[in-house]
Amino acid sequence: LALCEAGDEVIVPAPYWTSYPDIVKLSGAKPVILETTAEEGYAISPTALAAAINPKTRMIIICNPSNPTGCAMTGQQLEALAAVLRKPENEHVYVLSDEIYERITFDGLKHTAFAALGGMKERTLTVNGFSKAFSMTGYRLGYLAAEKPIAQAVSKLQGQITSCAASISQYAAVAALNSPLSYIDGKVAELQQKRDLALSLLAKIPEVTCPTPGGAFYLYPDVSAYFGSRTKDGEEIADSTKLCLHLLDEYKVALVPGSAFGGPKALRLSYAATVEDITDALTKLSQCLQALERPKKAKKA
């Protein structure tokens, strides 16, 4: 709202967090969806980014690590995006970098802040908060780091919308920041074990593929091989929404259809759960998929 208006375009890589396109529309700008692929781990391609930018492009939204895919782009991958944005013809593009999962990365990967890359600090709006790494979801406390003129414009808007964050939440955040961060390290190690468990269970399901995520606590498996199948009652599983509804009705497992995130071939599942629940849910997902009646493939002439 502080930077965009009618006639502007904002690049939104897909799969995306569900709110992003609508937030862009609220400002009057147009969301331009930039597809990513499972084969590349849902990382943003610098080539695709360069092709998507035009004189109307005002901003790109980057969520790293990503909700819904768990993709955690490396410093090298982010630098490749920054190289595109440094080109003289692209200097008009701002970056909204959602880094709320920055402390939840796996396999030794160190998070890189986009604003820390050469020449990017002045053009980057970093969004963060306390809901994820600090498990403070109910406090509804987030923050923005940006150049002073941008922060002042944002503050003017916020003062008319939410006024300010509750003082209780602010004191809780101070306590969190002053606490030993080793607690988070232990929780991240637990999440990595749960990620590996969930991936191993998904790997046992025929024709389901899932990249290994480097952060956050989500998996985004491609289940499109089962679209067009039918349940025992003859209902067609046409897409991810139909599959999620069937899974909920018959197996009492709640997952989110990929269509909500602009990646309709997949489902999003969270492994921020107990080992028992993860095992039970993915065992039932396997049972559900393998119980479907698959269309018969035409014989080759």
PDB file of C-alpha atoms in Angstrom:
ATOM      1  CA  LEU A   1       0.000   0.000   0.000  1.00  0.00           C
ATOM      2  CA  ALA A   2       2.879   2.387   0.718  1.00  0.00           C
ATOM      3  CA  LEU A   3       4.711   1.781  -2.575  1.00  0.00           C
ATOM      4  CA  CYS A   4       2.254   0.404  -5.137  1.00  0.00           C
ATOM      5  CA  GLU A   5      -0.718   1.828  -6.988  1.00  0.00           C
ATOM      6  CA  ALA A   6      -2.919   1.222 -10.018  1.00  0.00           C
ATOM      7  CA  GLY A   7      -0.828   0.529 -13.109  1.00  0.00           C
ATOM      8  CA  ASP A   8       1.996  -1.125 -11.162  1.00  0.00           C
ATOM      9  CA  GLU A   9       2.847  -4.814 -11.347  1.00  0.00           C
ATOM     10  CA  VAL A  10       4.127  -7.009  -8.512  1.00  0.00           C
ATOM     11  CA  ILE A  11       5.848 -10.313  -9.264  1.00  0.00           C
ATOM     12  CA  VAL A  12       4.563 -13.125  -7.045  1.00  0.00           C
ATOM     13  CA  PRO A  13       6.435 -16.443  -7.368  1.00  0.00           C
ATOM     14  CA  ALA A  14       4.162 -19.495  -7.210  1.00  0.00           C
ATOM     15  CA  PRO A  15       3.510 -21.491  -5.129  1.00  0.00           C
ATOM     16  CA  TYR A  16       2.860 -18.497  -2.873  1.00  0.00           C
ATOM     17  CA  TRP A  17       1.368 -17.766   0.528  1.00  0.00           C
ATOM     18  CA  THR A  18      -2.346 -17.347  -0.111  1.00  0.00           C
ATOM     19  CA  SER A  19      -2.565 -13.681   0.913  1.00  0.00           C
ATOM     20  CA  TYR A  20       0.078 -12.289  -1.429  1.00  0.00           C
ATOM     21  CA  PRO A  21      -1.958 -11.841  -4.654  1.00  0.00           C
ATOM     22  CA  ASP A  22      -4.900 -10.294  -2.791  1.00  0.00           C
ATOM     23  CA  ILE A  23      -2.629  -7.895  -0.882  1.00  0.00           C
ATOM     24  CA  VAL A  24      -1.231  -6.752  -4.234  1.00  0.00           C
ATOM     25  CA  LYS A  25      -4.759  -6.233  -5.590  1.00  0.00           C
ATOM     26  CA  LEU A  26      -5.696  -4.256  -2.481  1.00  0.00           C
ATOM     27  CA  SER A  27      -3.027  -1.698  -3.396  1.00  0.00           C
ATOM     28  CA  GLY A  28      -4.474  -1.370  -6.904  1.00  0.00           C
ATOM     29  CA  ALA A  29      -1.485  -3.096  -8.504  1.00  0.00           C
ATOM     30  CA  LYS A  30      -1.591  -6.255 -10.613  1.00  0.00           C
ATOM     31  CA  PRO A  31      -0.063  -9.531  -9.356  1.00  0.00           C
ATOM     32  CA  VAL A  32       2.108 -11.230 -11.995  1.00  0.00           C
ATOM     33  CA  ILE A  33       2.505 -14.912 -11.161  1.00  0.00           C
ATOM     34  CA  LEU A  34       5.996 -16.320 -11.712  1.00  0.00           C
ATOM     35  CA  GLU A  35       5.936 -20.111 -11.871  1.00  0.00           C
ATOM     36  CA  THR A  36       8.575 -22.230 -10.143  1.00  0.00           C
ATOM     37  CA  THR A  37       9.052 -25.973 -10.546  1.00  0.00           C
ATOM     38  CA  ALA A  38       9.370 -28.971  -8.264  1.00  0.00           C
ATOM     39  CA  GLU A  39      12.361 -30.099 -10.328  1.00  0.00           C
ATOM     40  CA  GLU A  40      14.231 -26.971  -9.192  1.00  0.00           C
ATOM     41  CA  GLY A  41      12.977 -27.318  -5.613  1.00  0.00           C
ATOM     42  CA  TYR A  42      10.568 -24.399  -6.156  1.00  0.00           C
ATOM     43  CA  ALA A  43      13.488 -21.958  -6.188  1.00  0.00           C
ATOM     44  CA  ILE A  44      13.022 -18.759  -8.198  1.00  0.00           C
ATOM     45  CA  SER A  45      14.832 -18.866 -11.527  1.00  0.00           C
ATOM     46  CA  PRO A  46      16.900 -15.751 -12.275  1.00  0.00           C
ATOM     47  CA  THR A  47      16.215 -16.256 -15.970  1.00  0.00           C
ATOM     48  CA  ALA A  48      12.466 -16.354 -15.383  1.00  0.00           C
ATOM     49  CA  LEU A  49      12.701 -13.320 -13.102  1.00  0.00           C
ATOM     50  CA  ALA A  50      14.549 -11.317 -15.743  1.00  0.00           C
ATOM     51  CA  ALA A  51      11.907 -12.211 -18.319  1.00  0.00           C
ATOM     52  CA  ALA A  52       9.061 -11.156 -16.003  1.00  0.00           C
ATOM     53  CA  ILE A  53      10.374  -7.661 -15.253  1.00  0.00           C
ATOM     54  CA  ASN A  54       9.146  -4.753 -17.346  1.00  0.00           C
ATOM     55  CA  PRO A  55       8.858  -0.955 -16.853  1.00  0.00           C
ATOM     56  CA  LYS A  56       5.601  -1.459 -14.907  1.00  0.00           C
ATOM     57  CA  THR A  57       7.186  -3.828 -12.385  1.00  0.00           C
ATOM     58  CA  ARG A  58       7.256  -2.162  -8.986  1.00  0.00           C
ATOM     59  CA  MET A  59       8.177  -5.053  -6.706  1.00  0.00           C
ATOM     60  CA  ILE A  60       8.865  -8.756  -6.319  1.00  0.00           C
ATOM     61  CA  ILE A  61       7.738 -10.703  -3.252  1.00  0.00           C
ATOM     62  CA  ILE A  62      10.195 -13.336  -1.995  1.00  0.00           C
ATOM     63  CA  CYS A  63       9.308 -15.724   0.832  1.00  0.00           C
ATOM     64  CA  ASN A  64      12.477 -17.442   2.021  1.00  0.00           C
ATOM     65  CA  PRO A  65      12.233 -20.038   3.485  1.00  0.00           C
ATOM     66  CA  SER A  66       8.928 -20.547   1.761  1.00  0.00           C
ATOM     67  CA  ASN A  67       5.439 -21.191   2.941  1.00  0.00           C
ATOM     68  CA  PRO A  68       4.025 -23.395   1.367  1.00  0.00           C
ATOM     69  CA  THR A  69       6.925 -25.312  -0.210  1.00  0.00           C
ATOM     70  CA  GLY A  70       9.670 -25.141   2.416  1.00  0.00           C
ATOM     71  CA  CYS A  71      12.132 -24.056  -0.278  1.00  0.00           C
ATOM     72  CA  ALA A  72      15.091 -22.332   1.381  1.00  0.00           C
ATOM     73  CA  MET A  73      17.148 -20.535  -1.238  1.00  0.00           C
ATOM     74  CA  THR A  74      20.884 -20.449  -0.648  1.00  0.00           C
ATOM     75  CA  GLY A  75      22.988 -17.320  -0.571  1.00  0.00           C
ATOM     76  CA  GLN A  76      24.256 -18.198  -4.034  1.00  0.00           C
ATOM     77  CA  GLN A  77      20.730 -18.533  -5.416  1.00  0.00           C
ATOM     78  CA  LEU A  78      19.675 -15.227  -3.874  1.00  0.00           C
ATOM     79  CA  GLU A  79      22.783 -13.530  -5.239  1.00  0.00           C
ATOM     80  CA  ALA A  80      21.760 -14.672  -8.736  1.00  0.00           C
ATOM     81  CA  LEU A  81      18.415 -12.900  -8.264  1.00  0.00           C
ATOM     82  CA  ALA A  82      20.157  -9.800  -6.934  1.00  0.00           C
ATOM     83  CA  ALA A  83      22.392  -9.769 -10.026  1.00  0.00           C
ATOM     84  CA  VAL A  84      19.258  -9.527 -12.185  1.00  0.00           C
ATOM     85  CA  LEU A  85      17.897  -6.684 -10.060  1.00  0.00           C
ATOM     86  CA  ARG A  86      21.198  -4.754 -10.193  1.00  0.00           C
ATOM     87  CA  LYS A  87      20.994  -4.368 -13.962  1.00  0.00           C
ATOM     88  CA  PRO A  88      20.370  -0.711 -14.860  1.00  0.00           C
ATOM     89  CA  GLU A  89      17.069  -1.512 -16.564  1.00  0.00           C
ATOM     90  CA  ASN A  90      15.797  -3.197 -13.358  1.00  0.00           C
ATOM     91  CA  GLU A  91      16.850  -0.633 -10.755  1.00  0.00           C
ATOM     92  CA  HIS A  92      13.232   0.501 -10.324  1.00  0.00           C
ATOM     93  CA  VAL A  93      12.178  -2.821  -8.735  1.00  0.00           C
ATOM     94  CA  TYR A  94      11.777  -3.133  -4.960  1.00  0.00           C
ATOM     95  CA  VAL A  95      11.981  -6.429  -3.044  1.00  0.00           C
ATOM     96  CA  LEU A  96       9.524  -7.425  -0.332  1.00  0.00           C
ATOM     97  CA  SER A  97      11.394 -10.194   1.485  1.00  0.00           C
ATOM     98  CA  ASP A  98       9.297 -12.288   3.872  1.00  0.00           C
ATOM     99  CA  GLU A  99      11.853 -13.941   6.159  1.00  0.00           C
ATOM    100  CA  ILE A 100       9.661 -15.089   9.039  1.00  0.00           C
ATOM    101  CA  TYR A 101      11.081 -18.641   8.811  1.00  0.00           C
ATOM    102  CA  GLU A 102      14.715 -17.437   8.805  1.00  0.00           C
ATOM    103  CA  ARG A 103      15.674 -19.396  11.943  1.00  0.00           C
ATOM    104  CA  ILE A 104      14.151 -22.667  10.700  1.00  0.00           C
ATOM    105  CA  THR A 105      16.647 -24.108   8.206  1.00  0.00           C
ATOM    106  CA  PHE A 106      18.058 -27.612   7.868  1.00  0.00           C
ATOM    107  CA  ASP A 107      21.134 -29.574   6.806  1.00  0.00           C
ATOM    108  CA  GLY A 108      23.518 -26.835   7.935  1.00  0.00           C
ATOM    109  CA  LEU A 109      22.034 -24.193   5.633  1.00  0.00           C
ATOM    110  CA  LYS A 110      22.554 -20.659   6.903  1.00  0.00           C
ATOM    111  CA  HIS A 111      19.875 -18.123   6.121  1.00  0.00           C
ATOM    112  CA  THR A 112      20.890 -15.150   3.980  1.00  0.00           C
ATOM    113  CA  ALA A 113      18.970 -11.890   4.395  1.00  0.00           C
ATOM    114  CA  PHE A 114      18.209 -10.380   0.996  1.00  0.00           C
ATOM    115  CA  ALA A 115      18.997  -6.886   2.293  1.00  0.00           C
ATOM    116  CA  ALA A 116      22.533  -8.067   3.128  1.00  0.00           C
ATOM    117  CA  LEU A 117      23.346  -8.614  -0.549  1.00  0.00           C
ATOM    118  CA  GLY A 118      25.315  -5.921  -2.329  1.00  0.00           C
ATOM    119  CA  GLY A 119      23.191  -2.962  -3.378  1.00  0.00           C
ATOM    120  CA  MET A 120      19.947  -4.489  -2.093  1.00  0.00           C
ATOM    121  CA  LYS A 121      19.554  -2.844   1.338  1.00  0.00           C
ATOM    122  CA  GLU A 122      18.102   0.384  -0.072  1.00  0.00           C
ATOM    123  CA  ARG A 123      15.530  -1.504  -2.152  1.00  0.00           C
ATOM    124  CA  THR A 124      14.513  -4.268   0.238  1.00  0.00           C
ATOM    125  CA  LEU A 125      11.601  -4.307   2.669  1.00  0.00           C
ATOM    126  CA  THR A 126      12.235  -7.150   5.123  1.00  0.00           C
ATOM    127  CA  VAL A 127       9.174  -8.629   6.850  1.00  0.00           C
ATOM    128  CA  ASN A 128       9.590 -10.784   9.949  1.00  0.00           C
ATOM    129  CA  GLY A 129       7.840 -11.708  13.170  1.00  0.00           C
ATOM    130  CA  PHE A 130       7.646 -13.935  16.226  1.00  0.00           C
ATOM    131  CA  SER A 131       4.988 -16.475  15.223  1.00  0.00           C
ATOM    132  CA  LYS A 132       7.237 -19.168  13.778  1.00  0.00           C
ATOM    133  CA  ALA A 133      10.672 -19.630  15.361  1.00  0.00           C
ATOM    134  CA  PHE A 134       9.467 -18.338  18.734  1.00  0.00           C
ATOM    135  CA  SER A 135       6.068 -20.127  18.542  1.00  0.00           C
ATOM    136  CA  MET A 136       4.280 -16.903  19.534  1.00  0.00           C
ATOM    137  CA  THR A 137       1.386 -17.172  17.087  1.00  0.00           C
ATOM    138  CA  GLY A 138      -1.239 -15.712  19.422  1.00  0.00           C
ATOM    139  CA  TYR A 139       0.718 -12.514  20.066  1.00  0.00           C
ATOM    140  CA  ARG A 140       0.274 -11.360  16.434  1.00  0.00           C
ATOM    141  CA  LEU A 141       3.524  -9.429  16.396  1.00  0.00           C
ATOM    142  CA  GLY A 142       5.553  -8.721  13.294  1.00  0.00           C
ATOM    143  CA  TYR A 143       7.886  -6.018  12.038  1.00  0.00           C
ATOM    144  CA  LEU A 144       9.267  -4.387   8.937  1.00  0.00           C
ATOM    145  CA  ALA A 145      12.849  -3.247   8.282  1.00  0.00           C
ATOM    146  CA  ALA A 146      13.266  -0.763   5.439  1.00  0.00           C
ATOM    147  CA  GLU A 147      14.854   2.541   4.507  1.00  0.00           C
ATOM    148  CA  LYS A 148      13.569   5.414   6.640  1.00  0.00           C
ATOM    149  CA  PRO A 149      11.333   7.110   3.995  1.00  0.00           C
ATOM    150  CA  ILE A 150       9.611   3.774   3.278  1.00  0.00           C
ATOM    151  CA  ALA A 151       9.230   2.946   6.975  1.00  0.00           C
ATOM    152  CA  GLN A 152       7.693   6.375   7.595  1.00  0.00           C
ATOM    153  CA  ALA A 153       5.157   5.869   4.782  1.00  0.00           C
ATOM    154  CA  VAL A 154       4.267   2.434   6.121  1.00  0.00           C
ATOM    155  CA  SER A 155       3.912   3.827   9.648  1.00  0.00           C
ATOM    156  CA  LYS A 156       1.403   6.426   8.457  1.00  0.00           C
ATOM    157  CA  LEU A 157      -0.755   3.691   6.974  1.00  0.00           C
ATOM    158  CA  GLN A 158      -0.451   1.365   9.937  1.00  0.00           C
ATOM    159  CA  GLY A 159      -1.464   4.127  12.319  1.00  0.00           C
ATOM    160  CA  GLN A 160      -4.829   4.295  10.578  1.00  0.00           C
ATOM    161  CA  ILE A 161      -5.333   0.520  10.341  1.00  0.00           C
ATOM    162  CA  THR A 162      -4.073  -1.221  13.501  1.00  0.00           C
ATOM    163  CA  SER A 163      -2.673   1.804  15.377  1.00  0.00           C
ATOM    164  CA  CYS A 164       0.138  -0.178  17.040  1.00  0.00           C
ATOM    165  CA  ALA A 165       1.133  -3.574  18.394  1.00  0.00           C
ATOM    166  CA  ALA A 166      -0.174  -4.398  21.874  1.00  0.00           C
ATOM    167  CA  SER A 167       2.283  -3.583  24.657  1.00  0.00           C
ATOM    168  CA  ILE A 168       1.892  -7.096  26.067  1.00  0.00           C
ATOM    169  CA  SER A 169       3.084  -8.566  22.774  1.00  0.00           C
ATOM    170  CA  GLN A 170       6.007  -6.174  22.622  1.00  0.00           C
ATOM    171  CA  TYR A 171       7.209  -7.104  26.118  1.00  0.00           C
ATOM    172  CA  ALA A 172       6.843 -10.786  25.250  1.00  0.00           C
ATOM    173  CA  ALA A 173       8.977 -10.229  22.147  1.00  0.00           C
ATOM    174  CA  VAL A 174      11.708  -8.550  24.205  1.00  0.00           C
ATOM    175  CA  ALA A 175      11.720 -11.552  26.534  1.00  0.00           C
ATOM    176  CA  ALA A 176      11.984 -13.900  23.562  1.00  0.00           C
ATOM    177  CA  LEU A 177      14.919 -12.022  22.056  1.00  0.00           C
ATOM    178  CA  ASN A 178      16.728 -11.989  25.385  1.00  0.00           C
ATOM    179  CA  SER A 179      16.248 -15.726  25.921  1.00  0.00           C
ATOM    180  CA  PRO A 180      18.874 -18.330  24.947  1.00  0.00           C
ATOM    181  CA  LEU A 181      18.418 -19.126  21.254  1.00  0.00           C
ATOM    182  CA  SER A 182      19.734 -22.653  21.862  1.00  0.00           C
ATOM    183  CA  TYR A 183      16.103 -23.556  22.603  1.00  0.00           C
ATOM    184  CA  ILE A 184      15.267 -22.792  18.968  1.00  0.00           C
ATOM    185  CA  ASP A 185      18.217 -24.845  17.742  1.00  0.00           C
ATOM    186  CA  GLY A 186      16.862 -27.886  19.587  1.00  0.00           C
ATOM    187  CA  LYS A 187      13.405 -27.423  18.111  1.00  0.00           C
ATOM    188  CA  VAL A 188      14.849 -27.041  14.603  1.00  0.00           C
ATOM    189  CA  ALA A 189      16.756 -30.314  15.030  1.00  0.00           C
ATOM    190  CA  GLU A 190      13.478 -32.002  16.015  1.00  0.00           C
ATOM    191  CA  LEU A 191      11.754 -30.534  12.964  1.00  0.00           C
ATOM    192  CA  GLN A 192      14.486 -31.858  10.677  1.00  0.00           C
ATOM    193  CA  GLN A 193      13.939 -35.365  12.061  1.00  0.00           C
ATOM    194  CA  LYS A 194      10.201 -35.006  11.469  1.00  0.00           C
ATOM    195  CA  ARG A 195      10.824 -33.705   7.962  1.00  0.00           C
ATOM    196  CA  ASP A 196      12.945 -36.761   7.192  1.00  0.00           C
ATOM    197  CA  LEU A 197      10.274 -39.077   8.624  1.00  0.00           C
ATOM    198  CA  ALA A 198       7.553 -37.451   6.517  1.00  0.00           C
ATOM    199  CA  LEU A 199       9.691 -37.603   3.373  1.00  0.00           C
ATOM    200  CA  SER A 200      10.436 -41.294   3.944  1.00  0.00           C
ATOM    201  CA  LEU A 201       6.719 -42.058   4.275  1.00  0.00           C
ATOM    202  CA  LEU A 202       5.844 -40.067   1.154  1.00  0.00           C
ATOM    203  CA  ALA A 203       8.562 -41.863  -0.809  1.00  0.00           C
ATOM    204  CA  LYS A 204       6.706 -45.149  -0.255  1.00  0.00           C
ATOM    205  CA  ILE A 205       3.594 -43.880  -2.077  1.00  0.00           C
ATOM    206  CA  PRO A 206       3.702 -44.733  -5.798  1.00  0.00           C
ATOM    207  CA  GLU A 207       3.886 -41.768  -8.190  1.00  0.00           C
ATOM    208  CA  VAL A 208       4.042 -39.116  -5.458  1.00  0.00           C
ATOM    209  CA  THR A 209       7.068 -36.840  -5.719  1.00  0.00           C
ATOM    210  CA  CYS A 210       8.290 -34.232  -3.248  1.00  0.00           C
ATOM    211  CA  PRO A 211      11.437 -32.070  -3.221  1.00  0.00           C
ATOM    212  CA  THR A 212      13.410 -32.032   0.014  1.00  0.00           C
ATOM    213  CA  PRO A 213      12.711 -28.663   1.646  1.00  0.00           C
ATOM    214  CA  GLY A 214      15.550 -26.748   3.265  1.00  0.00           C
ATOM    215  CA  GLY A 215      13.487 -24.819   5.768  1.00  0.00           C
ATOM    216  CA  ALA A 216      10.146 -23.895   7.391  1.00  0.00           C
ATOM    217  CA  PHE A 217       8.009 -26.932   8.324  1.00  0.00           C
ATOM    218  CA  TYR A 218       6.043 -27.821   5.213  1.00  0.00           C
ATOM    219  CA  LEU A 219       6.125 -30.439   2.483  1.00  0.00           C
ATOM    220  CA  TYR A 220       4.552 -29.843  -0.923  1.00  0.00           C
ATOM    221  CA  PRO A 221       4.159 -33.250  -2.586  1.00  0.00           C
ATOM    222  CA  ASP A 222       2.918 -33.551  -6.164  1.00  0.00           C
ATOM    223  CA  VAL A 223      -0.110 -35.889  -6.195  1.00  0.00           C
ATOM    224  CA  SER A 224      -1.366 -35.032  -9.679  1.00  0.00           C
ATOM    225  CA  ALA A 225      -0.821 -38.616 -10.887  1.00  0.00           C
ATOM    226  CA  TYR A 226      -4.005 -39.466  -8.978  1.00  0.00           C
ATOM    227  CA  PHE A 227      -6.183 -36.772 -10.534  1.00  0.00           C
ATOM    228  CA  GLY A 228      -8.936 -38.338 -12.626  1.00  0.00           C
ATOM    229  CA  SER A 229      -9.177 -41.333 -10.300  1.00  0.00           C
ATOM    230  CA  ARG A 230     -12.444 -42.325  -8.655  1.00  0.00           C
ATOM    231  CA  THR A 231     -13.439 -43.272  -5.138  1.00  0.00           C
ATOM    232  CA  LYS A 232     -15.218 -46.543  -4.354  1.00  0.00           C
ATOM    233  CA  ASP A 233     -18.470 -44.540  -4.566  1.00  0.00           C
ATOM    234  CA  GLY A 234     -17.647 -43.368  -8.069  1.00  0.00           C
ATOM    235  CA  GLU A 235     -16.772 -39.775  -7.190  1.00  0.00           C
ATOM    236  CA  GLU A 236     -14.068 -38.323  -9.425  1.00  0.00           C
ATOM    237  CA  ILE A 237     -10.953 -36.870  -7.793  1.00  0.00           C
ATOM    238  CA  ALA A 238     -10.541 -34.112 -10.351  1.00  0.00           C
ATOM    239  CA  ASP A 239      -8.024 -31.963  -8.487  1.00  0.00           C
ATOM    240  CA  SER A 240      -6.261 -31.276  -5.197  1.00  0.00           C
ATOM    241  CA  THR A 241      -9.370 -29.744  -3.620  1.00  0.00           C
ATOM    242  CA  LYS A 242     -11.456 -32.845  -4.333  1.00  0.00           C
ATOM    243  CA  LEU A 243      -8.680 -35.028  -2.974  1.00  0.00           C
ATOM    244  CA  CYS A 244      -8.404 -33.029   0.257  1.00  0.00           C
ATOM    245  CA  LEU A 245     -12.168 -33.157   0.797  1.00  0.00           C
ATOM    246  CA  HIS A 246     -12.206 -36.924   0.224  1.00  0.00           C
ATOM    247  CA  LEU A 247      -9.243 -37.376   2.557  1.00  0.00           C
ATOM    248  CA  LEU A 248     -11.003 -35.347   5.246  1.00  0.00           C
ATOM    249  CA  ASP A 249     -14.380 -37.067   4.853  1.00  0.00           C
ATOM    250  CA  GLU A 250     -13.194 -40.650   4.659  1.00  0.00           C
ATOM    251  CA  TYR A 251      -9.871 -40.673   6.523  1.00  0.00           C
ATOM    252  CA  LYS A 252     -10.214 -37.686   8.907  1.00  0.00           C
ATOM    253  CA  VAL A 253      -6.935 -36.169   7.716  1.00  0.00           C
ATOM    254  CA  ALA A 254      -6.780 -32.430   7.017  1.00  0.00           C
ATOM    255  CA  LEU A 255      -4.339 -31.197   4.368  1.00  0.00           C
ATOM    256  CA  VAL A 256      -4.466 -28.023   2.273  1.00  0.00           C
ATOM    257  CA  PRO A 257      -5.013 -28.217  -1.506  1.00  0.00           C
ATOM    258  CA  GLY A 258      -2.254 -26.748  -3.615  1.00  0.00           C
ATOM    259  CA  SER A 259      -4.749 -24.675  -5.596  1.00  0.00           C
ATOM    260  CA  ALA A 260      -4.900 -22.303  -2.605  1.00  0.00           C
ATOM    261  CA  PHE A 261      -1.212 -21.530  -3.141  1.00  0.00           C
ATOM    262  CA  GLY A 262      -1.140 -21.289  -6.921  1.00  0.00           C
ATOM    263  CA  GLY A 263       0.418 -24.772  -7.244  1.00  0.00           C
ATOM    264  CA  PRO A 264      -2.588 -26.989  -8.025  1.00  0.00           C
ATOM    265  CA  LYS A 265      -0.723 -30.260  -8.588  1.00  0.00           C
ATOM    266  CA  ALA A 266       0.310 -30.574  -4.949  1.00  0.00           C
ATOM    267  CA  LEU A 267      -0.888 -30.650  -1.365  1.00  0.00           C
ATOM    268  CA  ARG A 268       0.618 -28.757   1.539  1.00  0.00           C
ATOM    269  CA  LEU A 269       1.226 -30.605   4.758  1.00  0.00           C
ATOM    270  CA  SER A 270       2.806 -29.366   7.974  1.00  0.00           C
ATOM    271  CA  TYR A 271       5.106 -31.623   9.973  1.00  0.00           C
ATOM    272  CA  ALA A 272       5.003 -29.327  13.012  1.00  0.00           C
ATOM    273  CA  ALA A 273       3.172 -32.160  14.729  1.00  0.00           C
ATOM    274  CA  THR A 274       3.905 -35.237  16.786  1.00  0.00           C
ATOM    275  CA  VAL A 275       5.692 -38.210  15.251  1.00  0.00           C
ATOM    276  CA  GLU A 276       2.553 -40.254  15.890  1.00  0.00           C
ATOM    277  CA  ASP A 277       0.306 -37.790  14.044  1.00  0.00           C
ATOM    278  CA  ILE A 278       2.721 -37.485  11.109  1.00  0.00           C
ATOM    279  CA  THR A 279       2.925 -41.264  10.766  1.00  0.00           C
ATOM    280  CA  ASP A 280      -0.827 -41.715  11.088  1.00  0.00           C
ATOM    281  CA  ALA A 281      -1.681 -38.942   8.610  1.00  0.00           C
ATOM    282  CA  LEU A 282       0.745 -40.066   5.907  1.00  0.00           C
ATOM    283  CA  THR A 283      -0.180 -43.722   6.351  1.00  0.00           C
ATOM    284  CA  LYS A 284      -3.806 -42.716   5.749  1.00  0.00           C
ATOM    285  CA  LEU A 285      -2.812 -40.562   2.777  1.00  0.00           C
ATOM    286  CA  SER A 286      -1.123 -43.616   1.292  1.00  0.00           C
ATOM    287  CA  GLN A 287      -4.178 -45.772   1.956  1.00  0.00           C
ATOM    288  CA  CYS A 288      -6.430 -43.135   0.445  1.00  0.00           C
ATOM    289  CA  LEU A 289      -4.449 -42.762  -2.778  1.00  0.00           C
ATOM    290  CA  GLN A 290      -3.902 -46.453  -3.321  1.00  0.00           C
ATOM    291  CA  ALA A 291      -7.603 -47.200  -2.748  1.00  0.00           C
ATOM    292  CA  LEU A 292      -8.605 -44.936  -5.639  1.00  0.00           C
ATOM    293  CA  GLU A 293      -9.566 -46.507  -8.954  1.00  0.00           C
ATOM    294  CA  ARG A 294      -7.095 -45.230 -11.516  1.00  0.00           C
ATOM    295  CA  PRO A 295      -8.058 -44.644 -15.134  1.00  0.00           C
ATOM    296  CA  LYS A 296      -6.848 -47.450 -17.361  1.00  0.00           C
ATOM    297  CA  LYS A 297      -4.036 -46.404 -19.658  1.00  0.00           C
ATOM    298  CA  ALA A 298      -4.664 -46.911 -23.356  1.00  0.00           C
ATOM    299  CA  LYS A 299      -2.700 -49.756 -24.874  1.00  0.00           C
ATOM    300  CA  LYS A 300      -0.056 -48.874 -27.407  1.00  0.00           C
ATOM    301  CA  ALA A 301      -0.866 -49.873 -30.962  1.00  0.00           C
TER     302      ALA A 301
END
